[in-house]
Each structure stands twice: as C-alpha cells, then as structure tokens.
C-alpha cells in the first residue's frame, strides 16, 4: 500500500514509535491514542495510524496483545479487513516510510534495536504535513532515555482542539 493511498483526501493522525512490545510504546503511546480515538475523530480526523519499523506479523500480534478491536468486515480503509477498527497499525518493516520522513535513527549500542523510527506524531491533511511533533525537536542516534513529551495523544488533542473550526 502506498502512503498516498492512505492519506489522499483525508485528514489523518500518524504517530510513530521505536518498536512494538517495547515499554513506553506498549504502556502509554499506543494505549493513549486508542483511548482517545473517538475524541480525535470528532476533532476532524478521518484515520489514526500507528507506525513502527516492525514487520506486519509483529504489528498484528502486538495489536492483539494490546486488546485492539479487530476489523474483519469493513473494507473502507485499504488496510482492512484484517487490521484494527480504531487505531490502524502500520508496519514499516524496511523503514521506507520512516526514511522518507527523515526520521530514522539507530539505537545499536543503546538498546540493540538497529534502525528504527524516532518517536513523533503528525497530522497529515490530503498527503501534506499539517503539523509535526518530533521528540526532542530532532532525531538523535543512540539516545539514552527514550523521550516521550510531545508525540503523545494529549499533545495531539491540544493541537486538534486549538485548530478546530
């Protein structure tokens, strides 16, 4: 699936994280967006996507482990049926989207991850970035602590409320 197919003619929220099954990603980042999914939608967002440099099998199992409701009928989103009803999980196994965003990082010595996505969130409006929140304001290689201040659901909600027409 091309990213242009996901974002064309829609206003979408995407948030990216270093990895499925990792502590902050599993305890706070994904659960926050899933919890606030309906409110985000009411603020003029058509879709919410979670992206990680993991393969599709890992992302699916992570979503199931997180208790995300499965979508097995509706085919209105190119990822369904077979993904999830609310927050859709986007595997970026080869880091192609992540590199295209210029937000790839390597945590080889710090966590042994290799190439991953830096943590960020964005509003993409009809294939154009409307707003971008990047942790620490820049990508840092082998970053020690895992920054999580601006890509969370709360920050996204504040932004969406501030621009609601």
JSON list of C-alpha atoms in Angstrom, two decimals:
[
{"chain": "A", "resi": 1, "resn": "UNK", "atom": "CA", "xyz": [0.00, 0.00, 0.00]},
{"chain": "A", "resi": 2, "resn": "UNK", "atom": "CA", "xyz": [1.35, 3.40, -0.94]},
{"chain": "A", "resi": 3, "resn": "UNK", "atom": "CA", "xyz": [1.22, 6.13, 1.68]},
{"chain": "A", "resi": 4, "resn": "UNK", "atom": "CA", "xyz": [-0.55, 8.33, -0.87]},
{"chain": "A", "resi": 5, "resn": "UNK", "atom": "CA", "xyz": [-3.41, 5.78, -0.87]},
{"chain": "A", "resi": 6, "resn": "UNK", "atom": "CA", "xyz": [-3.75, 6.10, 2.90]},
{"chain": "A", "resi": 7, "resn": "UNK", "atom": "CA", "xyz": [-3.59, 9.89, 3.12]},
{"chain": "A", "resi": 8, "resn": "UNK", "atom": "CA", "xyz": [-5.20, 11.17, -0.10]},
{"chain": "A", "resi": 9, "resn": "UNK", "atom": "CA", "xyz": [-8.35, 13.18, 0.52]},
{"chain": "A", "resi": 10, "resn": "UNK", "atom": "CA", "xyz": [-8.21, 12.53, 4.28]},
{"chain": "A", "resi": 11, "resn": "UNK", "atom": "CA", "xyz": [-7.03, 14.24, 7.40]},
{"chain": "A", "resi": 12, "resn": "UNK", "atom": "CA", "xyz": [-5.08, 11.65, 9.35]},
{"chain": "A", "resi": 13, "resn": "UNK", "atom": "CA", "xyz": [-3.07, 11.44, 12.53]},
{"chain": "A", "resi": 14, "resn": "UNK", "atom": "CA", "xyz": [0.02, 9.26, 12.46]},
{"chain": "A", "resi": 15, "resn": "UNK", "atom": "CA", "xyz": [2.28, 8.55, 15.38]},
{"chain": "A", "resi": 16, "resn": "UNK", "atom": "CA", "xyz": [5.50, 6.60, 15.11]},
{"chain": "A", "resi": 17, "resn": "UNK", "atom": "CA", "xyz": [7.37, 4.75, 17.77]},
{"chain": "A", "resi": 18, "resn": "UNK", "atom": "CA", "xyz": [10.58, 2.73, 18.11]},
{"chain": "A", "resi": 19, "resn": "UNK", "atom": "CA", "xyz": [9.04, -0.71, 18.43]},
{"chain": "A", "resi": 20, "resn": "UNK", "atom": "CA", "xyz": [6.09, -2.93, 19.14]},
{"chain": "A", "resi": 21, "resn": "UNK", "atom": "CA", "xyz": [6.18, -4.62, 22.55]},
{"chain": "A", "resi": 22, "resn": "UNK", "atom": "CA", "xyz": [8.60, -2.00, 23.95]},
{"chain": "A", "resi": 23, "resn": "UNK", "atom": "CA", "xyz": [7.79, -0.40, 27.35]},
{"chain": "A", "resi": 24, "resn": "UNK", "atom": "CA", "xyz": [6.67, 3.18, 26.57]},
{"chain": "A", "resi": 25, "resn": "UNK", "atom": "CA", "xyz": [5.12, 2.20, 23.25]},
{"chain": "A", "resi": 26, "resn": "UNK", "atom": "CA", "xyz": [3.03, -0.52, 24.91]},
{"chain": "A", "resi": 27, "resn": "UNK", "atom": "CA", "xyz": [2.16, 1.13, 28.22]},
{"chain": "A", "resi": 28, "resn": "UNK", "atom": "CA", "xyz": [1.43, 4.69, 27.11]},
{"chain": "A", "resi": 29, "resn": "UNK", "atom": "CA", "xyz": [1.89, 5.67, 23.47]},
{"chain": "A", "resi": 30, "resn": "UNK", "atom": "CA", "xyz": [-0.46, 3.28, 21.65]},
{"chain": "A", "resi": 31, "resn": "UNK", "atom": "CA", "xyz": [-2.94, 2.96, 24.55]},
{"chain": "A", "resi": 32, "resn": "UNK", "atom": "CA", "xyz": [-3.25, 6.77, 24.74]},
{"chain": "A", "resi": 33, "resn": "UNK", "atom": "CA", "xyz": [-4.28, 7.09, 21.10]},
{"chain": "A", "resi": 34, "resn": "UNK", "atom": "CA", "xyz": [-6.62, 4.11, 21.32]},
{"chain": "A", "resi": 35, "resn": "UNK", "atom": "CA", "xyz": [-8.25, 5.59, 24.45]},
{"chain": "A", "resi": 36, "resn": "UNK", "atom": "CA", "xyz": [-8.78, 8.99, 22.78]},
{"chain": "A", "resi": 37, "resn": "UNK", "atom": "CA", "xyz": [-9.62, 7.65, 19.32]},
{"chain": "A", "resi": 38, "resn": "UNK", "atom": "CA", "xyz": [-13.26, 8.83, 19.29]},
{"chain": "A", "resi": 39, "resn": "UNK", "atom": "CA", "xyz": [-12.39, 12.32, 20.54]},
{"chain": "A", "resi": 40, "resn": "UNK", "atom": "CA", "xyz": [-9.64, 12.63, 17.90]},
{"chain": "A", "resi": 41, "resn": "UNK", "atom": "CA", "xyz": [-12.15, 11.63, 15.22]},
{"chain": "A", "resi": 42, "resn": "UNK", "atom": "CA", "xyz": [-14.67, 14.21, 16.48]},
{"chain": "A", "resi": 43, "resn": "UNK", "atom": "CA", "xyz": [-11.98, 16.87, 16.02]},
{"chain": "A", "resi": 44, "resn": "UNK", "atom": "CA", "xyz": [-11.96, 16.36, 12.25]},
{"chain": "A", "resi": 45, "resn": "UNK", "atom": "CA", "xyz": [-9.62, 13.40, 11.81]},
{"chain": "A", "resi": 46, "resn": "UNK", "atom": "CA", "xyz": [-10.58, 10.58, 9.43]},
{"chain": "A", "resi": 47, "resn": "UNK", "atom": "CA", "xyz": [-7.97, 7.98, 10.43]},
{"chain": "A", "resi": 48, "resn": "UNK", "atom": "CA", "xyz": [-5.40, 7.34, 13.16]},
{"chain": "A", "resi": 49, "resn": "UNK", "atom": "CA", "xyz": [-2.29, 5.30, 12.33]},
{"chain": "A", "resi": 50, "resn": "UNK", "atom": "CA", "xyz": [0.49, 3.90, 14.48]},
{"chain": "A", "resi": 51, "resn": "UNK", "atom": "CA", "xyz": [3.73, 3.24, 12.59]},
{"chain": "A", "resi": 52, "resn": "UNK", "atom": "CA", "xyz": [6.71, 1.20, 13.69]},
{"chain": "A", "resi": 53, "resn": "UNK", "atom": "CA", "xyz": [9.70, -0.33, 11.94]},
{"chain": "A", "resi": 54, "resn": "UNK", "atom": "CA", "xyz": [8.45, -3.85, 12.53]},
{"chain": "A", "resi": 55, "resn": "UNK", "atom": "CA", "xyz": [7.01, -6.45, 10.18]},
{"chain": "A", "resi": 56, "resn": "UNK", "atom": "CA", "xyz": [3.28, -6.98, 9.69]},
{"chain": "A", "resi": 57, "resn": "UNK", "atom": "CA", "xyz": [3.23, -10.16, 11.78]},
{"chain": "A", "resi": 58, "resn": "UNK", "atom": "CA", "xyz": [4.77, -8.46, 14.80]},
{"chain": "A", "resi": 59, "resn": "UNK", "atom": "CA", "xyz": [2.46, -5.45, 14.47]},
{"chain": "A", "resi": 60, "resn": "UNK", "atom": "CA", "xyz": [-0.64, -7.67, 14.25]},
{"chain": "A", "resi": 61, "resn": "UNK", "atom": "CA", "xyz": [0.34, -9.71, 17.30]},
{"chain": "A", "resi": 62, "resn": "UNK", "atom": "CA", "xyz": [1.15, -6.53, 19.23]},
{"chain": "A", "resi": 63, "resn": "UNK", "atom": "CA", "xyz": [-2.28, -5.09, 18.39]},
{"chain": "A", "resi": 64, "resn": "UNK", "atom": "CA", "xyz": [-3.97, -8.29, 19.52]},
{"chain": "A", "resi": 65, "resn": "UNK", "atom": "CA", "xyz": [-1.85, -8.34, 22.70]},
{"chain": "A", "resi": 66, "resn": "UNK", "atom": "CA", "xyz": [-2.85, -4.71, 23.34]},
{"chain": "A", "resi": 67, "resn": "UNK", "atom": "CA", "xyz": [-6.52, -5.65, 23.04]},
{"chain": "A", "resi": 68, "resn": "UNK", "atom": "CA", "xyz": [-7.23, -3.52, 19.97]},
{"chain": "A", "resi": 69, "resn": "UNK", "atom": "CA", "xyz": [-10.56, -4.44, 18.38]},
{"chain": "A", "resi": 70, "resn": "UNK", "atom": "CA", "xyz": [-10.05, -6.34, 15.12]},
{"chain": "A", "resi": 71, "resn": "UNK", "atom": "CA", "xyz": [-11.73, -5.26, 11.90]},
{"chain": "A", "resi": 72, "resn": "UNK", "atom": "CA", "xyz": [-12.78, -8.29, 9.89]},
{"chain": "A", "resi": 73, "resn": "UNK", "atom": "CA", "xyz": [-15.54, -6.88, 7.66]},
{"chain": "A", "resi": 74, "resn": "UNK", "atom": "CA", "xyz": [-15.24, -3.18, 6.76]},
{"chain": "A", "resi": 75, "resn": "UNK", "atom": "CA", "xyz": [-13.02, -2.65, 3.71]},
{"chain": "A", "resi": 76, "resn": "UNK", "atom": "CA", "xyz": [-13.33, 1.15, 3.51]},
{"chain": "A", "resi": 77, "resn": "UNK", "atom": "CA", "xyz": [-9.69, 1.53, 4.63]},
{"chain": "A", "resi": 78, "resn": "UNK", "atom": "CA", "xyz": [-7.05, -0.10, 2.38]},
{"chain": "A", "resi": 79, "resn": "UNK", "atom": "CA", "xyz": [-5.59, -1.83, 5.46]},
{"chain": "A", "resi": 80, "resn": "UNK", "atom": "CA", "xyz": [-8.87, -3.60, 6.24]},
{"chain": "A", "resi": 81, "resn": "UNK", "atom": "CA", "xyz": [-10.28, -6.09, 6.65]},
{"chain": "A", "resi": 82, "resn": "UNK", "atom": "CA", "xyz": [-7.55, -7.66, 8.73]},
{"chain": "A", "resi": 83, "resn": "UNK", "atom": "CA", "xyz": [-6.16, -4.70, 10.66]},
{"chain": "A", "resi": 84, "resn": "UNK", "atom": "CA", "xyz": [-7.92, -2.94, 13.55]},
{"chain": "A", "resi": 85, "resn": "UNK", "atom": "CA", "xyz": [-11.11, -0.89, 13.90]},
{"chain": "A", "resi": 86, "resn": "UNK", "atom": "CA", "xyz": [-9.78, 2.23, 15.60]},
{"chain": "A", "resi": 87, "resn": "UNK", "atom": "CA", "xyz": [-6.05, 2.90, 15.54]},
{"chain": "A", "resi": 88, "resn": "UNK", "atom": "CA", "xyz": [-4.65, 1.13, 12.46]},
{"chain": "A", "resi": 89, "resn": "UNK", "atom": "CA", "xyz": [-1.18, -0.37, 12.84]},
{"chain": "A", "resi": 90, "resn": "UNK", "atom": "CA", "xyz": [1.26, 0.36, 10.02]},
{"chain": "A", "resi": 91, "resn": "UNK", "atom": "CA", "xyz": [4.25, -1.95, 9.70]},
{"chain": "A", "resi": 92, "resn": "UNK", "atom": "CA", "xyz": [7.27, -0.26, 8.12]},
{"chain": "A", "resi": 93, "resn": "UNK", "atom": "CA", "xyz": [9.48, -3.33, 8.04]},
{"chain": "A", "resi": 94, "resn": "UNK", "atom": "CA", "xyz": [12.06, -1.92, 5.63]},
{"chain": "A", "resi": 95, "resn": "UNK", "atom": "CA", "xyz": [11.88, 1.59, 7.18]},
{"chain": "A", "resi": 96, "resn": "UNK", "atom": "CA", "xyz": [10.93, 3.06, 3.77]},
{"chain": "A", "resi": 97, "resn": "UNK", "atom": "CA", "xyz": [8.29, 5.47, 5.11]},
{"chain": "A", "resi": 98, "resn": "UNK", "atom": "CA", "xyz": [10.47, 6.30, 8.10]},
{"chain": "A", "resi": 99, "resn": "UNK", "atom": "CA", "xyz": [13.44, 7.15, 5.87]},
{"chain": "A", "resi": 100, "resn": "UNK", "atom": "CA", "xyz": [11.16, 9.15, 3.59]},
{"chain": "A", "resi": 101, "resn": "UNK", "atom": "CA", "xyz": [10.16, 11.25, 6.60]},
{"chain": "A", "resi": 102, "resn": "UNK", "atom": "CA", "xyz": [13.85, 11.66, 7.51]},
{"chain": "A", "resi": 103, "resn": "UNK", "atom": "CA", "xyz": [13.07, 10.34, 10.98]},
{"chain": "A", "resi": 104, "resn": "UNK", "atom": "CA", "xyz": [15.08, 7.12, 11.11]},
{"chain": "A", "resi": 105, "resn": "UNK", "atom": "CA", "xyz": [17.51, 6.50, 13.95]},
{"chain": "A", "resi": 106, "resn": "UNK", "atom": "CA", "xyz": [19.78, 3.74, 15.13]},
{"chain": "A", "resi": 107, "resn": "UNK", "atom": "CA", "xyz": [19.90, 2.55, 18.70]},
{"chain": "A", "resi": 108, "resn": "UNK", "atom": "CA", "xyz": [22.54, -0.10, 18.09]},
{"chain": "A", "resi": 109, "resn": "UNK", "atom": "CA", "xyz": [24.69, 0.37, 21.19]},
{"chain": "A", "resi": 110, "resn": "UNK", "atom": "CA", "xyz": [21.97, 1.76, 23.49]},
{"chain": "A", "resi": 111, "resn": "UNK", "atom": "CA", "xyz": [19.21, -0.83, 23.01]},
{"chain": "A", "resi": 112, "resn": "UNK", "atom": "CA", "xyz": [20.40, -3.14, 20.25]},
{"chain": "A", "resi": 113, "resn": "UNK", "atom": "CA", "xyz": [17.49, -2.09, 18.03]},
{"chain": "A", "resi": 114, "resn": "UNK", "atom": "CA", "xyz": [19.34, -1.24, 14.85]},
{"chain": "A", "resi": 115, "resn": "UNK", "atom": "CA", "xyz": [17.40, 1.09, 12.54]},
{"chain": "A", "resi": 116, "resn": "UNK", "atom": "CA", "xyz": [14.05, 2.26, 13.91]},
{"chain": "A", "resi": 117, "resn": "UNK", "atom": "CA", "xyz": [11.72, 5.22, 13.76]},
{"chain": "A", "resi": 118, "resn": "UNK", "atom": "CA", "xyz": [12.28, 8.19, 16.01]},
{"chain": "A", "resi": 119, "resn": "UNK", "atom": "CA", "xyz": [9.22, 8.91, 18.12]},
{"chain": "A", "resi": 120, "resn": "UNK", "atom": "CA", "xyz": [6.96, 11.56, 16.52]},
{"chain": "A", "resi": 121, "resn": "UNK", "atom": "CA", "xyz": [3.35, 12.37, 15.67]},
{"chain": "A", "resi": 122, "resn": "UNK", "atom": "CA", "xyz": [1.85, 14.29, 12.79]},
{"chain": "A", "resi": 123, "resn": "UNK", "atom": "CA", "xyz": [-1.35, 15.45, 11.21]},
{"chain": "A", "resi": 124, "resn": "UNK", "atom": "CA", "xyz": [-1.34, 14.67, 7.50]},
{"chain": "A", "resi": 125, "resn": "UNK", "atom": "CA", "xyz": [-4.00, 16.51, 5.55]},
{"chain": "A", "resi": 126, "resn": "UNK", "atom": "CA", "xyz": [-4.54, 15.24, 1.99]},
{"chain": "A", "resi": 127, "resn": "UNK", "atom": "CA", "xyz": [-0.93, 14.00, 1.66]},
{"chain": "A", "resi": 128, "resn": "UNK", "atom": "CA", "xyz": [0.58, 17.18, 3.17]},
{"chain": "A", "resi": 129, "resn": "UNK", "atom": "CA", "xyz": [2.01, 17.53, 6.66]},
{"chain": "A", "resi": 130, "resn": "UNK", "atom": "CA", "xyz": [-0.18, 19.96, 8.57]},
{"chain": "A", "resi": 131, "resn": "UNK", "atom": "CA", "xyz": [1.61, 19.61, 11.92]},
{"chain": "A", "resi": 132, "resn": "UNK", "atom": "CA", "xyz": [4.63, 17.61, 13.07]},
{"chain": "A", "resi": 133, "resn": "UNK", "atom": "CA", "xyz": [5.68, 16.92, 16.66]},
{"chain": "A", "resi": 134, "resn": "UNK", "atom": "CA", "xyz": [9.21, 15.44, 16.93]},
{"chain": "A", "resi": 135, "resn": "UNK", "atom": "CA", "xyz": [10.54, 14.30, 20.28]},
{"chain": "A", "resi": 136, "resn": "UNK", "atom": "CA", "xyz": [13.45, 16.50, 21.40]},
{"chain": "A", "resi": 137, "resn": "UNK", "atom": "CA", "xyz": [12.88, 18.52, 18.22]},
{"chain": "A", "resi": 138, "resn": "UNK", "atom": "CA", "xyz": [15.37, 16.38, 16.31]},
{"chain": "A", "resi": 139, "resn": "UNK", "atom": "CA", "xyz": [16.46, 12.81, 15.67]},
{"chain": "A", "resi": 140, "resn": "UNK", "atom": "CA", "xyz": [19.24, 11.61, 17.96]},
{"chain": "A", "resi": 141, "resn": "UNK", "atom": "CA", "xyz": [21.22, 8.45, 17.32]},
{"chain": "A", "resi": 142, "resn": "UNK", "atom": "CA", "xyz": [21.74, 6.05, 20.26]},
{"chain": "A", "resi": 143, "resn": "UNK", "atom": "CA", "xyz": [19.70, 8.31, 22.52]},
{"chain": "A", "resi": 144, "resn": "UNK", "atom": "CA", "xyz": [19.88, 7.21, 26.16]},
{"chain": "A", "resi": 145, "resn": "UNK", "atom": "CA", "xyz": [16.49, 7.93, 27.71]},
{"chain": "A", "resi": 146, "resn": "UNK", "atom": "CA", "xyz": [13.50, 7.39, 25.44]},
{"chain": "A", "resi": 147, "resn": "UNK", "atom": "CA", "xyz": [11.98, 10.88, 25.03]},
{"chain": "A", "resi": 148, "resn": "UNK", "atom": "CA", "xyz": [8.19, 11.00, 25.23]},
{"chain": "A", "resi": 149, "resn": "UNK", "atom": "CA", "xyz": [6.95, 14.56, 25.69]},
{"chain": "A", "resi": 150, "resn": "UNK", "atom": "CA", "xyz": [5.25, 15.79, 22.50]},
{"chain": "A", "resi": 151, "resn": "UNK", "atom": "CA", "xyz": [4.17, 12.80, 20.41]},
{"chain": "A", "resi": 152, "resn": "UNK", "atom": "CA", "xyz": [1.59, 11.62, 22.93]},
{"chain": "A", "resi": 153, "resn": "UNK", "atom": "CA", "xyz": [-2.18, 11.66, 22.46]},
{"chain": "A", "resi": 154, "resn": "UNK", "atom": "CA", "xyz": [-2.61, 14.55, 24.91]},
{"chain": "A", "resi": 155, "resn": "UNK", "atom": "CA", "xyz": [-0.39, 16.89, 22.89]},
{"chain": "A", "resi": 156, "resn": "UNK", "atom": "CA", "xyz": [-2.16, 15.87, 19.70]},
{"chain": "A", "resi": 157, "resn": "UNK", "atom": "CA", "xyz": [-5.56, 16.54, 21.28]},
{"chain": "A", "resi": 158, "resn": "UNK", "atom": "CA", "xyz": [-4.42, 20.01, 22.42]},
{"chain": "A", "resi": 159, "resn": "UNK", "atom": "CA", "xyz": [-3.34, 20.82, 18.87]},
{"chain": "A", "resi": 160, "resn": "UNK", "atom": "CA", "xyz": [-6.54, 19.48, 17.28]},
{"chain": "A", "resi": 161, "resn": "UNK", "atom": "CA", "xyz": [-8.70, 21.44, 19.74]},
{"chain": "A", "resi": 162, "resn": "UNK", "atom": "CA", "xyz": [-6.72, 24.63, 19.02]},
{"chain": "A", "resi": 163, "resn": "UNK", "atom": "CA", "xyz": [-7.37, 24.43, 15.27]},
{"chain": "A", "resi": 164, "resn": "UNK", "atom": "CA", "xyz": [-10.93, 23.10, 15.37]},
{"chain": "A", "resi": 165, "resn": "UNK", "atom": "CA", "xyz": [-13.13, 25.25, 13.20]}
]
